[in-house]
Coordinates of C-alpha atoms and ligand atoms in Angstrom, one line a residue:
M1 CA 132.3 87.4 172.8
L2 CA 129.7 87.2 170.0
S3 CA 128.3 90.3 168.3
T4 CA 124.8 91.6 168.7
M5 CA 124.2 91.7 165.0
Q6 CA 121.5 89.8 163.0
D7 CA 122.6 86.8 161.1
V8 CA 120.7 87.1 157.8
P9 CA 121.7 84.7 155.0
L10 CA 123.1 86.3 151.8
T11 CA 121.1 84.8 149.0
V12 CA 120.3 85.3 145.3
T13 CA 116.7 85.5 146.3
R14 CA 117.4 88.8 147.9
I15 CA 119.1 90.1 144.7
L16 CA 116.0 89.0 142.7
E17 CA 113.5 90.6 145.0
H18 CA 115.5 93.8 145.4
G19 CA 116.3 94.3 141.7
T20 CA 112.7 93.6 140.7
V21 CA 111.2 96.3 143.0
V22 CA 113.9 98.9 143.6
H23 CA 115.5 98.8 140.2
G24 CA 112.3 97.8 138.3
R25 CA 112.8 100.5 135.7
S26 CA 116.3 99.4 134.7
R27 CA 116.4 97.3 131.5
V28 CA 117.8 94.3 129.9
T29 CA 118.1 94.9 126.1
T30 CA 118.8 91.9 123.9
W31 CA 120.3 92.4 120.5
T32 CA 118.3 90.6 117.8
G33 CA 120.4 91.2 114.8
D34 CA 117.4 92.3 112.7
G35 CA 116.0 95.6 113.5
E36 CA 114.7 96.5 116.9
P37 CA 116.4 95.0 119.9
H38 CA 114.2 93.3 122.5
R39 CA 113.7 95.3 125.7
R40 CA 112.5 94.1 129.0
S41 CA 112.5 96.0 132.4
F42 CA 114.0 94.5 135.5
R43 CA 110.4 94.4 136.8
E44 CA 109.4 92.2 133.9
V45 CA 112.5 90.0 134.2
G46 CA 112.0 89.6 137.9
L47 CA 108.3 88.6 137.4
R48 CA 109.1 86.2 134.7
A49 CA 111.8 84.7 136.9
V50 CA 109.0 84.0 139.5
R51 CA 106.9 82.4 136.8
L52 CA 109.9 80.3 135.7
A53 CA 110.4 79.0 139.2
N54 CA 106.7 78.0 139.4
A55 CA 107.0 76.4 136.0
L56 CA 110.1 74.4 136.9
R57 CA 108.5 73.2 140.2
D58 CA 104.9 72.6 139.1
G59 CA 105.5 71.8 135.5
L60 CA 108.7 69.8 135.5
G61 CA 108.9 68.6 139.1
V62 CA 112.2 70.4 139.9
S63 CA 113.0 70.5 143.6
E64 CA 115.7 72.0 145.8
G65 CA 119.2 70.8 145.1
D66 CA 118.3 69.7 141.5
R67 CA 120.7 70.8 138.8
V68 CA 119.1 72.8 136.0
A69 CA 121.4 73.5 133.1
T70 CA 121.4 76.3 130.5
L71 CA 122.8 76.2 127.1
M72 CA 122.2 79.8 126.1
W73 CA 123.7 83.0 124.8
N74 CA 123.6 86.3 126.8
N75 CA 120.0 87.3 126.7
A76 CA 117.0 88.3 128.9
E77 CA 115.8 84.7 129.3
H78 CA 119.2 83.6 130.5
M79 CA 119.0 86.4 133.1
E80 CA 115.6 85.0 134.2
A81 CA 117.2 81.6 134.7
Y82 CA 120.1 83.1 136.6
L83 CA 117.7 84.6 139.1
A84 CA 114.9 81.9 139.3
I85 CA 116.9 78.7 139.6
P86 CA 119.1 79.6 142.6
S87 CA 116.3 81.4 144.3
M88 CA 114.1 78.3 144.3
G89 CA 117.0 76.4 145.9
S90 CA 118.0 74.5 142.7
V91 CA 121.4 74.8 141.1
L92 CA 122.0 76.8 137.9
H93 CA 124.5 74.9 135.8
T94 CA 125.7 77.0 132.8
L95 CA 127.0 74.8 130.0
N96 CA 129.9 76.2 127.9
L97 CA 128.6 75.8 124.4
R98 CA 132.1 76.1 123.0
L99 CA 133.4 73.0 124.7
P100 CA 134.1 69.9 122.6
A101 CA 131.0 67.6 122.3
D102 CA 132.4 64.8 124.5
Q103 CA 133.2 67.2 127.3
L104 CA 129.7 68.6 127.2
V105 CA 128.2 65.1 127.5
W106 CA 130.6 64.3 130.3
I107 CA 129.7 67.4 132.2
V108 CA 125.9 67.0 131.9
N109 CA 126.3 63.4 133.1
H110 CA 128.6 64.3 135.9
A111 CA 126.4 67.1 137.2
A112 CA 123.3 64.9 136.7
D113 CA 121.4 67.8 135.1
R114 CA 117.6 66.9 135.1
V115 CA 116.6 69.9 132.9
V116 CA 118.3 72.0 130.2
L117 CA 117.1 75.4 129.0
V118 CA 118.4 75.8 125.5
N119 CA 118.3 78.6 122.9
G120 CA 116.6 77.4 119.8
S121 CA 119.6 78.5 117.7
L122 CA 121.7 75.9 119.7
L123 CA 119.5 72.9 119.0
P124 CA 121.8 71.7 116.2
L125 CA 124.6 71.5 118.8
L126 CA 122.5 69.8 121.5
A127 CA 120.2 67.4 119.6
P128 CA 122.9 64.9 118.4
L129 CA 124.3 64.6 122.0
L130 CA 121.0 63.9 123.7
P131 CA 121.2 60.1 123.5
R132 CA 124.3 60.2 125.6
M133 CA 123.0 62.7 128.2
E134 CA 121.3 60.2 130.4
P135 CA 120.1 62.2 133.4
L136 CA 118.2 64.7 131.2
E137 CA 114.4 64.5 131.6
H138 CA 113.3 67.8 130.2
I139 CA 114.4 70.2 127.4
V140 CA 113.0 73.7 127.5
V141 CA 113.5 75.5 124.2
V142 CA 113.9 79.2 124.4
G143 CA 113.3 81.3 121.3
P144 CA 113.1 80.4 117.6
G145 CA 114.9 77.3 116.3
D146 CA 114.3 74.1 114.4
R147 CA 112.4 72.0 116.9
G148 CA 112.2 69.2 114.4
L149 CA 115.7 68.3 115.4
L150 CA 114.3 67.0 118.7
A151 CA 111.8 64.7 117.1
G152 CA 111.8 61.3 118.8
C153 CA 114.3 62.3 121.5
R154 CA 113.8 60.7 125.0
P155 CA 113.6 63.8 127.2
A156 CA 110.2 65.7 127.2
V157 CA 110.3 68.8 125.1
H158 CA 108.7 72.1 126.2
D159 CA 108.5 75.7 124.9
Y160 CA 109.8 78.3 127.3
E161 CA 107.0 80.8 126.7
E162 CA 104.3 78.2 126.9
L163 CA 105.7 76.8 130.1
L164 CA 105.7 80.2 131.7
A165 CA 102.2 81.2 130.5
G166 CA 99.6 81.5 133.2
R167 CA 102.0 80.6 136.1
P168 CA 101.5 82.5 139.4
A169 CA 103.3 85.8 139.9
T170 CA 104.4 84.8 143.4
Y171 CA 106.6 82.0 144.8
P172 CA 107.1 80.8 148.3
W173 CA 110.9 81.2 148.2
P174 CA 112.6 78.7 150.6
E175 CA 114.7 79.9 153.5
L176 CA 118.1 79.0 152.2
D177 CA 121.3 78.3 153.9
E178 CA 123.7 80.9 152.5
R179 CA 126.3 78.2 152.1
S180 CA 124.1 76.1 149.9
A181 CA 124.8 75.7 146.1
A182 CA 123.5 78.4 143.9
A183 CA 125.3 77.8 140.6
M184 CA 128.0 75.7 139.1
C185 CA 130.4 76.0 136.2
Y186 CA 133.0 73.6 134.9
T187 CA 136.5 74.6 133.9
S188 CA 137.5 74.0 130.3
G189 CA 139.5 70.9 131.2
T190 CA 142.6 71.7 129.3
T191 CA 144.2 69.0 131.3
G192 CA 142.2 65.9 132.3
D193 CA 138.4 65.9 132.9
P194 CA 136.7 69.2 133.4
K195 CA 136.3 70.2 137.1
G196 CA 133.1 71.6 138.6
V197 CA 133.1 74.7 140.7
V198 CA 130.0 75.1 142.9
Y199 CA 129.2 78.7 143.9
S200 CA 127.2 79.3 147.1
H201 CA 124.5 81.9 147.6
R202 CA 126.9 83.7 149.9
S203 CA 129.8 83.7 147.4
V204 CA 127.5 85.0 144.6
Y205 CA 126.2 87.8 146.9
L206 CA 129.5 89.0 148.2
H207 CA 131.1 88.7 144.7
S208 CA 128.2 90.8 143.2
M209 CA 128.9 93.6 145.8
Q210 CA 132.5 93.6 144.8
V211 CA 131.9 93.6 141.1
G212 CA 129.7 96.7 141.4
S213 CA 131.9 98.6 143.8
A214 CA 133.9 101.6 142.6
E215 CA 137.1 99.6 143.3
S216 CA 136.1 97.1 140.7
M217 CA 133.7 97.9 137.8
G218 CA 132.1 100.9 139.6
L219 CA 128.6 100.5 138.1
T220 CA 125.2 102.0 139.1
D221 CA 121.8 102.4 137.6
H222 CA 123.1 105.3 135.5
D223 CA 125.2 102.8 133.6
T224 CA 124.5 100.3 130.8
S225 CA 126.9 97.4 130.7
L226 CA 127.6 95.2 127.7
P227 CA 128.8 91.8 128.9
V228 CA 130.4 90.3 125.8
V229 CA 131.9 87.7 128.1
P230 CA 129.5 84.8 128.0
M231 CA 127.0 83.9 130.6
F232 CA 127.9 80.3 129.7
H233 CA 131.4 80.7 131.0
V234 CA 132.4 82.0 134.4
N235 CA 129.0 83.7 134.9
A236 CA 129.9 86.6 132.5
W237 CA 132.3 87.7 135.2
G238 CA 129.5 88.0 137.7
L239 CA 127.9 90.9 135.8
P240 CA 124.3 89.5 135.6
H241 CA 123.8 89.2 139.4
A242 CA 125.9 92.3 140.2
A243 CA 123.8 94.3 137.6
F244 CA 120.5 93.1 139.1
M245 CA 121.6 94.0 142.5
S246 CA 122.5 97.6 141.6
G247 CA 120.1 98.3 138.8
V248 CA 122.8 98.4 136.1
N249 CA 121.1 98.3 132.7
L250 CA 122.3 95.4 130.6
L251 CA 122.9 95.2 126.8
M252 CA 123.0 91.6 125.9
P253 CA 124.6 90.6 122.6
D254 CA 122.9 87.2 122.3
R255 CA 124.8 85.3 119.6
F256 CA 126.0 88.4 117.8
L257 CA 129.6 88.4 119.0
Q258 CA 131.4 89.3 115.8
P259 CA 133.1 92.7 115.6
A260 CA 130.6 94.3 113.1
P261 CA 127.4 93.7 115.2
L262 CA 129.3 94.6 118.4
A263 CA 130.4 97.9 116.9
E264 CA 126.8 98.5 115.7
M265 CA 125.2 97.8 119.0
I266 CA 127.7 100.0 120.9
E267 CA 127.0 102.9 118.5
S268 CA 123.2 102.6 118.7
E269 CA 122.6 101.5 122.3
R270 CA 125.5 103.5 123.8
P271 CA 126.6 101.3 126.7
T272 CA 128.9 103.0 129.3
H273 CA 130.7 99.8 130.2
A274 CA 131.6 96.5 128.5
A275 CA 133.5 93.4 129.4
A276 CA 135.3 91.0 127.1
V277 CA 138.5 89.0 126.5
P278 CA 141.4 90.7 124.6
T279 CA 140.7 88.8 121.3
I280 CA 137.3 90.5 121.1
W281 CA 138.8 94.0 121.6
Q282 CA 141.5 93.1 119.1
G283 CA 138.8 92.3 116.5
L284 CA 136.8 95.4 117.4
L285 CA 139.8 97.6 117.0
A286 CA 140.4 96.3 113.5
E287 CA 136.7 96.7 112.7
L288 CA 136.6 100.3 113.9
T289 CA 139.8 101.1 112.1
A290 CA 138.3 99.8 108.8
K291 CA 134.9 101.3 109.4
P292 CA 134.7 103.9 112.1
R293 CA 131.7 104.0 114.5
D294 CA 130.9 106.2 117.5
V295 CA 131.9 104.2 120.6
S296 CA 132.4 107.3 122.7
S297 CA 129.7 106.2 125.2
L298 CA 132.1 103.6 126.7
K299 CA 133.6 105.1 129.8
R300 CA 135.2 102.0 131.2
V301 CA 135.9 98.7 129.6
T302 CA 136.9 95.6 131.6
I303 CA 139.4 93.3 129.9
G304 CA 140.7 90.0 131.1
G305 CA 140.6 86.3 130.8
S306 CA 144.1 86.4 129.3
A307 CA 146.8 89.1 129.4
C308 CA 145.9 92.3 127.6
P309 CA 148.8 93.3 125.3
P310 CA 149.8 96.9 126.4
A311 CA 149.8 97.8 122.7
L312 CA 146.1 97.1 122.5
M313 CA 145.4 99.2 125.6
K314 CA 147.4 102.1 124.1
A315 CA 145.6 101.8 120.7
F316 CA 142.2 102.0 122.5
D317 CA 143.4 105.0 124.5
E318 CA 144.9 106.9 121.6
Q319 CA 142.7 106.0 118.6
L320 CA 139.3 105.7 120.3
G321 CA 139.6 107.5 123.6
V322 CA 138.4 104.4 125.4
Q323 CA 140.1 103.1 128.6
L324 CA 140.6 99.4 128.8
C325 CA 140.8 98.3 132.5
H326 CA 142.8 95.1 133.0
A327 CA 141.4 92.5 135.4
W328 CA 142.4 88.9 136.4
G329 CA 140.4 86.0 137.5
M330 CA 139.4 82.4 136.9
T331 CA 136.4 80.0 137.1
E332 CA 137.6 79.1 140.6
T333 CA 137.6 82.7 141.8
S334 CA 134.0 83.5 140.7
P335 CA 135.9 85.1 138.8
L336 CA 136.9 88.5 140.1
G337 CA 140.4 88.5 141.5
T338 CA 142.2 91.7 140.7
V339 CA 141.4 95.0 138.8
A340 CA 144.0 97.4 137.5
L341 CA 142.7 100.8 138.6
P342 CA 145.8 102.9 139.4
P343 CA 146.2 104.3 142.9
A344 CA 145.3 108.0 143.5
G345 CA 148.0 110.5 142.9
V346 CA 149.8 109.0 139.9
D347 CA 149.7 110.1 136.3
G348 CA 151.5 109.8 133.0
E349 CA 154.1 107.0 132.7
E350 CA 153.6 106.0 136.4
E351 CA 149.9 105.6 135.9
W352 CA 150.5 103.5 132.8
A353 CA 152.9 101.2 134.7
Y354 CA 149.9 100.4 137.0
R355 CA 147.4 100.0 134.3
I356 CA 149.3 97.2 132.5
T357 CA 149.5 95.1 135.6
Q358 CA 146.8 92.5 136.3
G359 CA 145.7 94.8 139.1
R360 CA 145.2 94.9 142.8
F361 CA 143.3 92.5 145.1
P362 CA 140.2 93.6 146.9
A363 CA 140.2 93.1 150.7
S364 CA 138.2 89.9 150.4
V365 CA 140.9 88.2 148.2
E366 CA 144.1 87.3 150.1
A367 CA 147.1 86.5 147.9
R368 CA 150.5 84.9 148.4
L369 CA 153.3 83.9 146.0
I370 CA 155.0 80.5 146.4
G371 CA 158.5 80.4 145.1
P372 CA 160.2 77.4 143.3
D373 CA 161.4 75.9 146.6
G374 CA 158.0 76.3 148.4
A375 CA 158.8 79.4 150.3
V376 CA 156.4 82.4 150.5
M377 CA 157.9 85.2 148.4
P378 CA 158.0 88.9 149.3
W379 CA 155.9 91.5 147.6
D380 CA 158.8 93.4 146.0
S381 CA 157.9 93.4 142.3
E382 CA 160.8 91.0 141.6
S383 CA 160.4 87.7 143.4
A384 CA 158.3 85.5 141.2
G385 CA 156.2 82.6 142.4
E386 CA 153.0 80.7 141.9
L387 CA 150.0 82.8 142.9
E388 CA 147.8 81.3 145.7
V389 CA 144.6 82.9 146.8
R390 CA 141.8 82.5 149.4
G391 CA 138.6 84.3 150.2
P392 CA 134.8 84.0 150.5
W393 CA 134.3 83.7 146.7
I394 CA 137.3 81.4 146.0
A395 CA 136.8 77.7 145.5
G396 CA 138.0 75.4 148.2
A397 CA 137.3 72.2 146.4
Y398 CA 135.7 70.8 143.2
Y399 CA 132.4 69.0 142.8
G400 CA 132.9 65.3 143.3
G401 CA 129.6 64.1 141.9
A402 CA 126.2 63.5 143.5
G403 CA 126.8 62.1 147.1
A404 CA 130.6 62.0 146.5
E405 CA 133.1 63.9 148.6
P406 CA 134.4 67.2 147.2
L407 CA 137.7 66.8 145.3
R408 CA 140.8 68.6 146.5
P409 CA 143.6 67.7 144.2
E410 CA 147.0 68.5 145.6
D411 CA 148.1 70.5 142.6
K412 CA 145.1 72.7 142.9
F413 CA 144.8 73.3 146.7
S414 CA 147.6 73.8 149.3
P415 CA 147.5 71.7 152.4
D416 CA 146.3 74.8 154.3
G417 CA 143.4 75.3 151.9
W418 CA 144.6 78.0 149.5
L419 CA 143.7 77.8 145.8
R420 CA 146.8 77.2 143.7
T421 CA 146.0 79.3 140.6
G422 CA 148.7 77.9 138.2
D423 CA 149.6 81.4 137.4
V424 CA 153.1 82.7 138.0
G425 CA 153.9 86.3 138.7
V426 CA 155.2 89.1 141.0
I427 CA 153.3 91.4 143.4
S428 CA 154.4 95.0 144.1
P429 CA 154.7 96.3 147.6
D430 CA 151.4 98.1 147.2
G431 CA 149.6 94.9 146.1
Y432 CA 149.5 95.0 142.3
L433 CA 149.8 91.6 140.6
T434 CA 151.8 91.2 137.4
L435 CA 151.5 87.8 135.9
T436 CA 154.5 86.6 134.0
D437 CA 153.1 83.3 132.8
R438 CA 151.0 80.2 133.4
A439 CA 153.1 77.7 135.4
K440 CA 152.9 75.3 132.5
D441 CA 153.8 77.9 129.8
V442 CA 156.9 79.4 131.4
I443 CA 160.0 78.7 129.3
K444 CA 162.8 77.1 131.5
S445 CA 165.9 78.1 129.6
G446 CA 169.2 77.0 131.2
G447 CA 168.1 77.5 134.8
E448 CA 166.4 80.9 134.0
W449 CA 162.7 81.5 133.4
I450 CA 161.6 83.3 130.3
S451 CA 158.1 84.7 130.3
S452 CA 156.2 83.7 127.1
V453 CA 153.7 86.5 127.8
E454 CA 156.4 89.1 127.8
L455 CA 157.8 88.0 124.5
E456 CA 154.3 87.9 123.0
N457 CA 153.5 91.4 124.2
E458 CA 156.8 92.8 122.9
L459 CA 156.3 91.1 119.5
M460 CA 152.7 92.4 119.3
A461 CA 154.1 95.9 119.7
H462 CA 155.6 95.6 116.2
P463 CA 153.2 97.3 113.8
D464 CA 153.3 94.4 111.3
V465 CA 152.4 91.8 113.9
A466 CA 148.7 91.0 114.3
E467 CA 149.2 88.2 116.8
A468 CA 152.0 86.3 118.4
A469 CA 152.2 83.2 120.5
V470 CA 155.4 81.9 122.1
V471 CA 155.8 78.4 123.4
A472 CA 158.6 76.4 125.0
V473 CA 160.2 73.8 122.8
P474 CA 162.9 71.3 123.8
D475 CA 166.5 72.4 123.2
E476 CA 169.6 70.2 123.6
R477 CA 171.8 72.8 125.1
W478 CA 169.3 74.9 127.2
G479 CA 166.6 72.4 128.1
E480 CA 163.9 74.6 126.6
R481 CA 164.0 77.6 124.3
P482 CA 161.2 79.9 123.0
L483 CA 159.5 79.3 119.6
A484 CA 157.8 82.4 118.3
T485 CA 154.8 81.9 116.1
V486 CA 153.6 85.1 114.4
V487 CA 150.6 86.2 112.5
L488 CA 151.5 89.1 110.3
V489 CA 149.0 91.9 109.4
E490 CA 147.7 91.4 105.9
G491 CA 150.0 92.4 103.1
S492 CA 153.1 92.7 105.4
T493 CA 156.4 91.3 104.1
T494 CA 158.4 91.7 107.3
G495 CA 161.0 89.0 107.7
Y496 CA 162.2 87.0 110.7
A497 CA 165.4 88.9 111.0
E498 CA 163.6 92.2 111.4
L499 CA 161.4 90.8 114.1
R500 CA 164.3 89.4 115.9
D501 CA 166.2 92.7 115.8
F502 CA 163.1 94.5 117.0
L503 CA 162.8 92.2 119.9
A504 CA 166.5 92.5 120.7
T505 CA 166.0 96.2 121.4
R506 CA 163.2 95.5 123.9
I507 CA 164.2 92.4 125.9
A508 CA 167.4 90.8 127.2
R509 CA 169.3 89.3 124.3
W510 CA 169.5 85.8 125.7
Q511 CA 165.7 85.7 125.7
V512 CA 165.3 86.4 122.0
P513 CA 164.0 83.3 120.2
E514 CA 166.0 81.5 117.6
R515 CA 163.0 79.6 116.2
W516 CA 160.4 81.4 114.2
A517 CA 157.3 80.4 112.3
I518 CA 154.7 82.6 110.4
I519 CA 151.3 81.1 110.9
P520 CA 147.9 82.1 109.4
T521 CA 146.2 82.4 112.8
V522 CA 146.9 81.6 116.4
P523 CA 144.7 78.6 117.5
K524 CA 142.3 79.5 120.2
T525 CA 140.6 77.6 123.0
S526 CA 136.8 77.3 123.4
V527 CA 136.9 80.6 125.3
G528 CA 139.1 82.5 122.9
K529 CA 142.5 82.1 124.6
F530 CA 145.7 81.2 122.8
D531 CA 145.7 77.4 122.7
K532 CA 149.4 76.8 123.2
K533 CA 149.1 73.0 123.5
V534 CA 147.9 72.9 119.8
I535 CA 151.0 74.9 118.8
R536 CA 153.3 72.7 120.9
K537 CA 151.8 69.6 119.2
S538 CA 152.1 71.0 115.7
Y539 CA 155.7 71.7 116.4
A540 CA 156.3 68.2 117.9
D541 CA 154.5 66.6 114.9
G542 CA 156.7 68.6 112.5
E543 CA 153.8 70.4 111.0
L544 CA 155.1 73.9 111.5
D545 CA 157.4 75.5 108.9
V546 CA 160.1 76.6 111.4
T547 CA 163.0 78.9 110.5
K548 CA 166.1 78.8 112.8
L549 CA 168.1 82.1 112.9
Ligands
ADP1 P1 140.1 77.9 131.9 O1 140.5 78.6 130.7 O2 141.1 76.9 132.4 O3 138.7 77.4 131.9 P2 139.4 80.3 133.1 O4 138.6 80.6 132.0 O5 138.9 80.3 134.5 O6 140.0 78.9 133.0 O7 140.8 81.1 133.0 C1 141.6 81.5 134.1 C2 143.0 81.8 133.7 O8 143.0 82.8 132.7 C3 143.8 82.3 134.8 O9 144.3 81.4 135.6 C4 144.9 83.0 134.0 O10 145.9 82.2 133.6 C5 144.2 83.5 132.8 N1 143.9 84.9 133.0 C6 142.7 85.5 133.3 N2 142.8 86.8 133.3 C7 144.1 87.2 133.0 C8 144.8 88.4 132.8 N3 144.2 89.6 133.0 N4 146.1 88.3 132.5 C9 146.7 87.1 132.3 N5 146.0 86.0 132.4 C10 144.8 86.0 132.7

């Protein structure tokens, strides 16, 4: 029997219209780095999004299904693109400006982007690549920058403000199928070519509801959120659309992502929420220790993208009174997967034990663990397996290219359609996920698994250790053994033996690494995660000064 309820499509258009009117007074504030930040109300942002849609259609001939790329920082204009492009039925394609040049070129060609909106400050990055970006017909420059860099380029060049000027303040929004493409984002392509994830209107809408809910980030129009996580990678964790839906004020850092300007903008604009990867919080902690600022406005901070070292969480708790809330997700999961809010009725050490997990799944994300022999593992906090998920905002395939079939590589999707995350972990009986490793980073030592993440966390708990990355290296006797690479805090003279003895008090003895190297800094990927393949390669090439204890 069918229900008697209306079947209304869930679309970004609805988010745009609702936010513009009902939350018209909320604001997007963009940091400018020199004096007064730039402020725009949701009403203005919404109206400018309408003008942008008109400009793209009438000025540049963009039609439904066309891909419109952005190469932009987090700012009000990027927000306008986030709303306008999907609402007109086109596809918002955010380009990750930290990717290697060749990958950026590959991605633009693969997605067949017709238009790119680019911040003027990023023209030095884009201009040299243009001859190889064949599908591009139009470049729209947003904000100040050296436009001379585009002299003689093939695509037509436009100025964002000039393009919007005088455009109508209404747009005949199309009736969209909620399953149609709203946005796309390519994974960083650490192995092989990057893969395109295409989000639907429905997935964006449902994901936005979840992001805002009390079970996740818990944001309302009383809040101001600072998304340090970039809008050019994984949609700034869904915050832009979620914020517009619920009237959450946004403080956009633009290109000012270094610890000092972040500390300054938190002190002066007083956000109640922020979201960023652990390396950002690590940098901010050092900055605030050296030069204290008032960051007491922050009520909740979402941290994820890679494992948050418990020592970092403790430091924020104890030194700054700011609660870091751990979350897990990936490009393929929109990205919100889990959030580590402890259950009601726990406190003290028990509460802490929940907070350091990756968190629990919302109802819309189903999870299962697949053990080494392919069996589904129980949720008993002990049985480890690869995490597989499914749900309305989880990818079921990758973009195959215009007109091509979607791609469902076997290592990424199970035969029954679940996403294979490549993350290994355990789940507690009450549904909290603890990741122990990436499937490819786990250290397989003599038939046992050693978690590289656990070793890193324990090492980083030592007061003289600024950062630590542990990788598997080949070992004649055990197959693989851990190699610990350590960045010491400035001026420290701690030796390997002391670090080894410290570890031995905290983890099983057989897991303690024999191989050690002090390094100046841990190499990072384009999105700020530890780049372990670079460490593995330096080791294989004999470039690391390794001490064996
Ligand atoms: P990529 O870096 O491949 O582009 P994403 O940026 O989508 O991919 O990153 C997703 C991956 O980041 C996850 O599969 C997981 O390994 C890691 N990750 C994300 N959040 C956490 C977390 N809270 N703890 C540990 N790992 C995390």
